[in-house]
mmCIF file of C-alpha atoms in Angstrom:
data_model
loop_
_atom_site.group_PDB
_atom_site.id
_atom_site.type_symbol
_atom_site.label_atom_id
_atom_site.label_comp_id
_atom_site.label_asym_id
_atom_site.label_seq_id
_atom_site.Cartn_x
_atom_site.Cartn_y
_atom_site.Cartn_z
ATOM 1 C CA VAL Q 3 11.445 12.393 -9.182
ATOM 2 C CA ASP Q 4 10.491 9.423 -11.363
ATOM 3 C CA LYS Q 5 8.495 11.637 -13.713
ATOM 4 C CA ILE Q 6 11.376 14.100 -14.091
ATOM 5 C CA ILE Q 7 13.883 11.352 -14.875
ATOM 6 C CA VAL Q 8 11.486 9.602 -17.272
ATOM 7 C CA LEU Q 9 10.873 12.899 -19.042
ATOM 8 C CA TRP Q 10 14.615 13.429 -19.365
ATOM 9 C CA VAL Q 11 15.519 9.875 -20.441
ATOM 10 C CA LEU Q 12 12.482 8.682 -22.425
ATOM 11 C CA GLY Q 13 10.568 11.832 -23.373
ATOM 12 C CA GLU Q 14 7.139 13.420 -22.896
ATOM 13 C CA VAL Q 15 5.019 10.517 -24.134
ATOM 14 C CA TYR Q 16 6.386 8.063 -21.593
ATOM 15 C CA ALA Q 17 6.235 10.669 -18.845
ATOM 16 C CA GLY Q 18 2.524 10.989 -19.654
ATOM 17 C CA TYR Q 19 2.051 7.220 -19.336
ATOM 18 C CA LEU Q 20 3.739 7.287 -15.930
ATOM 19 C CA THR Q 21 1.659 10.244 -14.745
ATOM 20 C CA ALA Q 22 -1.570 8.457 -15.669
ATOM 21 C CA ALA Q 23 -0.490 5.389 -13.696
ATOM 22 C CA PHE Q 24 0.375 7.544 -10.690
ATOM 23 C CA VAL Q 25 -3.152 8.995 -10.716
ATOM 24 C CA ILE Q 26 -4.604 5.532 -10.041
ATOM 25 C CA VAL Q 27 -1.937 4.635 -7.488
ATOM 26 C CA PHE Q 28 -2.367 7.924 -5.634
ATOM 27 C CA GLY Q 29 -6.133 7.431 -5.525
ATOM 28 C CA VAL Q 30 -5.765 3.960 -3.986
ATOM 29 C CA THR Q 31 -3.309 5.249 -1.375
ATOM 30 C CA GLU Q 32 -5.541 8.173 -0.418
ATOM 31 C CA LEU Q 33 -8.590 5.945 -0.168
ATOM 32 C CA LEU Q 34 -7.122 3.203 2.005
ATOM 33 C CA ASN Q 35 -4.232 4.828 3.822
ATOM 34 C CA THR Q 36 -4.402 8.567 4.439
ATOM 35 C CA THR Q 37 -7.912 8.613 5.910
ATOM 36 C CA VAL Q 38 -7.147 5.705 8.239
ATOM 37 C CA LEU Q 39 -3.864 7.222 9.434
ATOM 38 C CA VAL Q 40 -5.584 10.520 10.242
ATOM 39 C CA ALA Q 41 -8.348 8.707 12.107
ATOM 40 C CA LEU Q 42 -5.875 6.655 14.160
ATOM 41 C CA PHE Q 43 -3.406 9.422 14.993
ATOM 42 C CA PRO Q 44 -5.024 10.472 18.322
ATOM 43 C CA LEU Q 45 -5.238 6.869 19.545
ATOM 44 C CA MET Q 46 -1.673 6.096 18.528
ATOM 45 C CA SER Q 47 -0.387 9.260 20.232
ATOM 46 C CA ARG Q 48 -2.173 8.364 23.453
ATOM 47 C CA LEU Q 49 -0.887 4.787 23.425
ATOM 48 C CA ALA Q 50 2.667 5.986 22.775
ATOM 49 C CA GLN Q 51 2.590 7.858 26.075
ATOM 50 C CA GLU Q 52 0.501 5.495 28.205
ATOM 51 C CA GLN Q 53 0.902 1.968 26.772
ATOM 52 C CA PRO Q 54 3.916 1.595 24.432
ATOM 53 C CA ALA Q 55 3.557 -2.204 24.317
ATOM 54 C CA ALA Q 56 -0.081 -1.890 23.257
ATOM 55 C CA LEU Q 57 0.967 0.535 20.508
ATOM 56 C CA ARG Q 58 3.449 -2.017 19.143
ATOM 57 C CA ARG Q 59 0.745 -4.704 19.016
ATOM 58 C CA LEU Q 60 -1.712 -2.295 17.405
ATOM 59 C CA VAL Q 61 0.756 -1.239 14.718
ATOM 60 C CA ASP Q 62 1.593 -4.824 13.791
ATOM 61 C CA GLN Q 63 -2.115 -5.648 13.547
ATOM 62 C CA LEU Q 64 -2.747 -2.570 11.424
ATOM 63 C CA ALA Q 65 0.120 -3.512 9.127
ATOM 64 C CA PHE Q 66 -1.448 -6.925 8.573
ATOM 65 C CA LEU Q 67 -4.877 -5.391 8.001
ATOM 66 C CA THR Q 68 -3.339 -2.984 5.488
ATOM 67 C CA LEU Q 69 -1.828 -5.920 3.615
ATOM 68 C CA THR Q 70 -5.170 -7.739 3.673
ATOM 69 C CA ALA Q 71 -7.053 -4.709 2.338
ATOM 70 C CA ALA Q 72 -4.509 -3.602 -0.265
ATOM 71 C CA LEU Q 73 -3.599 -7.001 -1.721
ATOM 72 C CA PRO Q 74 -6.882 -7.580 -3.618
ATOM 73 C CA LEU Q 75 -6.664 -4.092 -5.097
ATOM 74 C CA ALA Q 76 -3.118 -4.745 -6.270
ATOM 75 C CA VAL Q 77 -4.060 -8.141 -7.713
ATOM 76 C CA GLY Q 78 -7.157 -6.772 -9.437
ATOM 77 C CA ILE Q 79 -5.579 -3.654 -10.893
ATOM 78 C CA SER Q 80 -2.421 -5.477 -11.979
ATOM 79 C CA SER Q 81 -4.403 -8.294 -13.611
ATOM 80 C CA LEU Q 82 -6.762 -5.861 -15.351
ATOM 81 C CA SER Q 83 -4.275 -3.068 -16.040
ATOM 82 C CA GLY Q 84 -4.712 -3.261 -19.815
ATOM 83 C CA LYS Q 85 -8.508 -3.090 -19.591
ATOM 84 C CA LEU Q 86 -8.475 -0.312 -16.986
ATOM 85 C CA ALA Q 87 -5.965 1.796 -18.898
ATOM 86 C CA GLY Q 88 -8.100 1.521 -22.009
ATOM 87 C CA VAL Q 89 -11.220 2.679 -20.158
ATOM 88 C CA LEU Q 90 -9.756 5.346 -17.857
ATOM 89 C CA PHE Q 91 -7.032 6.676 -20.155
ATOM 90 C CA PRO Q 92 -7.938 5.791 -23.765
ATOM 91 C CA GLY Q 93 -5.097 7.889 -25.135
ATOM 92 C CA PHE Q 94 -2.539 6.371 -22.758
ATOM 93 C CA ILE Q 95 -2.623 2.644 -23.474
ATOM 94 C CA GLY Q 96 1.090 2.515 -22.633
ATOM 95 C CA THR Q 97 0.091 3.186 -19.028
ATOM 96 C CA ALA Q 98 -0.876 -0.483 -18.621
ATOM 97 C CA ALA Q 99 2.733 -1.705 -18.692
ATOM 98 C CA VAL Q 100 3.813 0.564 -15.852
ATOM 99 C CA LEU Q 101 0.579 0.277 -13.849
ATOM 100 C CA GLU Q 102 0.892 -3.501 -13.798
ATOM 101 C CA VAL Q 103 4.050 -3.141 -11.672
ATOM 102 C CA LEU Q 104 3.515 0.229 -10.001
ATOM 103 C CA ILE Q 105 0.286 -0.768 -8.240
ATOM 104 C CA TRP Q 106 2.223 -3.266 -6.115
ATOM 105 C CA HIS Q 107 4.201 -0.477 -4.541
ATOM 106 C CA THR Q 108 1.004 0.831 -2.923
ATOM 107 C CA ILE Q 109 1.053 -2.124 -0.500
ATOM 108 C CA VAL Q 110 4.614 -1.354 0.511
ATOM 109 C CA VAL Q 111 3.955 2.380 0.756
ATOM 110 C CA MET Q 112 0.845 2.041 2.897
ATOM 111 C CA ILE Q 113 2.510 -0.301 5.378
ATOM 112 C CA GLY Q 114 5.590 1.932 5.393
ATOM 113 C CA ASN Q 115 3.472 5.022 6.061
ATOM 114 C CA LEU Q 116 2.011 3.286 9.095
ATOM 115 C CA TYR Q 117 5.396 2.535 10.652
ATOM 116 C CA ALA Q 118 6.638 6.007 9.683
ATOM 117 C CA GLN Q 119 3.725 7.610 11.551
ATOM 118 C CA VAL Q 120 4.575 5.574 14.644
ATOM 119 C CA MET Q 121 8.203 6.693 14.454
ATOM 120 C CA VAL Q 122 7.099 10.330 14.192
ATOM 121 C CA ILE Q 123 4.818 9.910 17.204
ATOM 122 C CA GLN Q 124 7.789 8.427 19.070
ATOM 123 C CA HIS Q 125 9.874 11.512 18.161
ATOM 124 C CA ARG Q 126 12.153 9.626 15.770
ATOM 125 C CA GLN Q 127 11.628 11.968 12.845
ATOM 126 C CA ARG Q 128 15.359 12.071 12.088
ATOM 127 C CA ARG Q 129 15.412 8.304 11.508
ATOM 128 C CA VAL Q 130 12.417 8.612 9.192
ATOM 129 C CA LEU Q 131 14.189 11.339 7.230
ATOM 130 C CA ILE Q 132 17.345 9.239 6.858
ATOM 131 C CA ILE Q 133 15.318 6.258 5.650
ATOM 132 C CA ARG Q 134 13.389 8.389 3.145
ATOM 133 C CA VAL Q 135 16.600 9.930 1.795
ATOM 134 C CA ALA Q 136 18.184 6.476 1.373
ATOM 135 C CA SER Q 137 15.065 5.254 -0.435
ATOM 136 C CA LEU Q 138 15.023 8.296 -2.725
ATOM 137 C CA ALA Q 139 18.720 7.891 -3.532
ATOM 138 C CA LEU Q 140 18.202 4.236 -4.472
ATOM 139 C CA ASN Q 141 15.201 5.184 -6.595
ATOM 140 C CA ILE Q 142 17.200 7.731 -8.573
ATOM 141 C CA ILE Q 143 20.133 5.352 -9.078
ATOM 142 C CA LEU Q 144 17.873 2.536 -10.280
ATOM 143 C CA ASP Q 145 16.019 4.882 -12.631
ATOM 144 C CA LEU Q 146 19.250 6.041 -14.224
ATOM 145 C CA ILE Q 147 20.532 2.481 -14.612
ATOM 146 C CA LEU Q 148 17.364 0.667 -15.679
ATOM 147 C CA LEU Q 149 15.375 3.172 -17.748
ATOM 148 C CA PRO Q 150 17.750 3.185 -20.757
ATOM 149 C CA ARG Q 151 17.834 -0.632 -20.683
ATOM 150 C CA ILE Q 152 14.260 -1.829 -20.122
ATOM 151 C CA GLY Q 153 12.171 1.292 -20.686
ATOM 152 C CA LEU Q 154 9.212 2.683 -18.767
ATOM 153 C CA PRO Q 155 8.488 -0.370 -16.538
ATOM 154 C CA ALA Q 156 11.881 0.337 -14.960
ATOM 155 C CA ALA Q 157 10.413 3.429 -13.268
ATOM 156 C CA ALA Q 158 7.766 1.319 -11.552
ATOM 157 C CA LEU Q 159 10.302 -1.344 -10.637
ATOM 158 C CA ALA Q 160 12.690 1.257 -9.203
ATOM 159 C CA THR Q 161 9.901 2.756 -7.113
ATOM 160 C CA LEU Q 162 8.854 -0.657 -5.800
ATOM 161 C CA ILE Q 163 12.414 -1.638 -4.849
ATOM 162 C CA SER Q 164 13.233 1.694 -3.186
ATOM 163 C CA GLU Q 165 9.999 1.732 -1.166
ATOM 164 C CA SER Q 166 10.661 -1.878 -0.140
ATOM 165 C CA LEU Q 167 14.043 -0.771 1.179
ATOM 166 C CA ALA Q 168 12.337 1.952 3.225
ATOM 167 C CA LEU Q 169 9.875 -0.563 4.676
ATOM 168 C CA VAL Q 170 12.633 -3.022 5.593
ATOM 169 C CA LEU Q 171 14.586 -0.289 7.371
ATOM 170 C CA MET Q 172 11.474 0.796 9.272
ATOM 171 C CA LEU Q 173 10.790 -2.788 10.322
ATOM 172 C CA ILE Q 174 14.350 -3.036 11.598
ATOM 173 C CA GLU Q 175 13.736 0.105 13.637
ATOM 174 C CA HIS Q 176 10.425 -1.318 14.898
ATOM 175 C CA GLN Q 177 12.039 -4.608 16.001
ATOM 176 C CA PRO Q 178 8.928 -6.809 16.147
ATOM 177 C CA GLU Q 179 8.937 -9.796 18.490
ATOM 178 C CA ARG Q 180 9.830 -13.161 16.969
ATOM 179 C CA ALA Q 181 6.488 -14.737 17.928
ATOM 180 C CA THR Q 182 4.657 -11.836 16.284
ATOM 181 C CA VAL Q 183 6.714 -12.207 13.109
ATOM 182 C CA PHE Q 184 5.951 -15.942 12.790
ATOM 183 C CA ASP Q 185 2.260 -15.381 13.508
ATOM 184 C CA LEU Q 186 1.959 -12.626 10.892
ATOM 185 C CA LEU Q 187 3.936 -14.597 8.315
ATOM 186 C CA GLY Q 188 1.674 -17.613 8.781
ATOM 187 C CA ARG Q 189 -1.510 -15.603 8.388
ATOM 188 C CA SER Q 190 -0.011 -13.612 5.501
ATOM 189 C CA ALA Q 191 0.477 -16.925 3.702
ATOM 190 C CA ARG Q 192 -3.277 -17.573 4.062
ATOM 191 C CA VAL Q 193 -4.035 -14.153 2.639
ATOM 192 C CA GLY Q 194 -1.627 -14.931 -0.182
ATOM 193 C CA LEU Q 195 -3.514 -18.131 -1.011
ATOM 194 C CA ALA Q 196 -6.756 -16.156 -1.211
ATOM 195 C CA ALA Q 197 -5.014 -13.667 -3.517
ATOM 196 C CA VAL Q 198 -3.803 -16.481 -5.794
ATOM 197 C CA ALA Q 199 -7.380 -17.765 -6.057
ATOM 198 C CA MET Q 200 -8.505 -14.240 -6.916
ATOM 199 C CA ALA Q 201 -5.850 -13.874 -9.623
ATOM 200 C CA LEU Q 202 -6.831 -17.199 -11.210
ATOM 201 C CA THR Q 203 -10.499 -16.195 -11.204
ATOM 202 C CA ILE Q 204 -9.732 -12.883 -12.900
ATOM 203 C CA ALA Q 205 -7.487 -14.559 -15.469
ATOM 204 C CA PHE Q 206 -10.305 -16.958 -16.343
ATOM 205 C CA LEU Q 207 -13.020 -14.283 -16.665
ATOM 206 C CA ARG Q 208 -11.315 -11.090 -17.838
ATOM 207 C CA ASP Q 209 -11.733 -11.805 -21.555
ATOM 208 C CA VAL Q 210 -15.457 -12.291 -20.977
ATOM 209 C CA ASN Q 211 -16.041 -9.084 -18.982
ATOM 210 C CA PHE Q 212 -13.370 -7.366 -16.934
ATOM 211 C CA ILE Q 213 -15.894 -5.844 -14.499
ATOM 212 C CA VAL Q 214 -17.436 -9.241 -13.778
ATOM 213 C CA ALA Q 215 -13.925 -10.664 -13.460
ATOM 214 C CA GLY Q 216 -12.984 -8.038 -10.875
ATOM 215 C CA ILE Q 217 -16.152 -8.519 -8.839
ATOM 216 C CA CYS Q 218 -15.947 -12.318 -8.871
ATOM 217 C CA GLY Q 219 -12.254 -12.232 -8.028
ATOM 218 C CA THR Q 220 -12.894 -9.934 -5.070
ATOM 219 C CA LEU Q 221 -15.653 -12.201 -3.773
ATOM 220 C CA ILE Q 222 -13.383 -15.238 -4.062
ATOM 221 C CA TYR Q 223 -10.689 -13.367 -2.131
ATOM 222 C CA ALA Q 224 -13.099 -12.321 0.635
ATOM 223 C CA VAL Q 225 -14.457 -15.852 0.999
ATOM 224 C CA GLY Q 226 -10.912 -17.222 1.059
ATOM 225 C CA VAL Q 227 -9.842 -14.846 3.834
ATOM 226 C CA LEU Q 228 -12.906 -15.814 5.875
ATOM 227 C CA LEU Q 229 -12.591 -19.568 5.340
ATOM 228 C CA LEU Q 230 -8.862 -19.567 6.078
ATOM 229 C CA ARG Q 231 -9.442 -17.455 9.202
ATOM 230 C CA ALA Q 232 -6.688 -15.055 8.313
ATOM 231 C CA LEU Q 233 -7.936 -12.304 10.649
ATOM 232 C CA SER Q 234 -7.907 -12.609 14.432
ATOM 233 C CA ALA Q 235 -10.754 -11.487 16.676
ATOM 234 C CA GLY Q 236 -8.708 -8.473 17.721
ATOM 235 C CA GLU Q 237 -8.205 -7.432 14.120
ATOM 236 C CA TRP Q 238 -11.932 -7.673 13.411
ATOM 237 C CA SER Q 239 -12.475 -5.338 16.377
ATOM 238 C CA ILE Q 240 -9.966 -2.885 14.910
ATOM 239 C CA VAL Q 241 -11.758 -2.995 11.549
ATOM 240 C CA CYS Q 242 -15.077 -2.185 13.195
ATOM 241 C CA GLY Q 243 -13.491 0.652 15.171
ATOM 242 C CA ILE Q 244 -11.873 2.163 12.071
ATOM 243 C CA LEU Q 245 -15.154 2.004 10.149
ATOM 244 C CA ARG Q 246 -16.976 3.765 12.987
ATOM 245 C CA THR Q 247 -14.316 6.484 13.220
ATOM 246 C CA VAL Q 248 -14.219 7.081 9.464
ATOM 247 C CA SER Q 249 -18.023 7.191 9.283
ATOM 248 C CA GLN Q 250 -17.996 9.886 11.965
ATOM 249 C CA MET Q 251 -15.323 11.883 10.112
ATOM 250 C CA ILE Q 252 -17.249 12.067 6.827
ATOM 251 C CA PRO Q 253 -20.216 14.131 8.135
ATOM 252 C CA GLN Q 254 -17.812 16.426 9.992
ATOM 253 C CA ARG Q 255 -15.822 17.025 6.795
ATOM 254 C CA ARG Q 256 -19.022 17.828 4.867
ATOM 255 C CA LEU Q 257 -20.095 20.310 7.544
ATOM 256 C CA SER Q 258 -16.693 22.025 7.444
ATOM 257 C CA GLU Q 259 -16.903 22.304 3.640
ATOM 258 C CA THR Q 260 -20.339 23.948 3.816
#
C-alpha cells in the first residue's frame, strides 16, 4: 500500500527508494521472525490446549527476546543507513532517509507477529483481522496527509505509527499481568542502555570504517546486555531451545529441496 501511494503522490523515483528500503527490512524480518515463529508453532499450539498460563508466560518472554535481538539491528542499520544504502543500492542513495526510520518498524512488526500468532492459535482470528484493518486504515490516512508535506520519510513514519497501533491493540487483547509488565519494562530499560552505548560507539567509529563501527557496536551491546543481566535464566533456556530447533530445521529444508 505504501509503495502504491508513494508512486501516486511522489512518483517512480521515490517509489524505487522505498522499495529498496523494504528489501532490507523484509530480509531482517524473515531472518529473525518468520523462522522462529514456524519453529515455535507446534509448542505454542500444545500449550494453548494444555497450559494456557504457561503460554502467556512464554509469549511475554519471547516478546522480550525479540526486542533484545531486533534492537541492535535497528540501531546499527539506522545509524549506518547512509553507508549501507551506498553499498547495497548505489543508484538509490535516497533510500537512506527512509531506511533510517523504516528499520525501527521491524521491532514492532516482529513483536506484533508473535502476539498475532498466539491470537490465531487461540481462535481469535477475527480480532486479528479487525486490528490489521485498523492499522492499514491509519497507514493510508497518514500517508495521504504526511507525504505531500514531508516527503518520502513520511511513508516510513506512517508505517511505524500504524504498526505500533496494531501492537498496542494486541497487547490490550493479551492483557499481561501487572507484575510481568513492570518486570519487562525494567529489563527493557537495561537493554535500552546497552543500545544507547552501541549507538554512541557506531557514531564515534562510522567515519573511520562503517563495518568496524557495526561490529564494535554490536559487541558493546552484547557485553552491555550480559553485564546488566537483562535476560533471565528462563529466557536463556528459550534461546538455547530455539537455536536447537532452528538448527534441526535447516538440514530438513535442504533435504526437501534436493
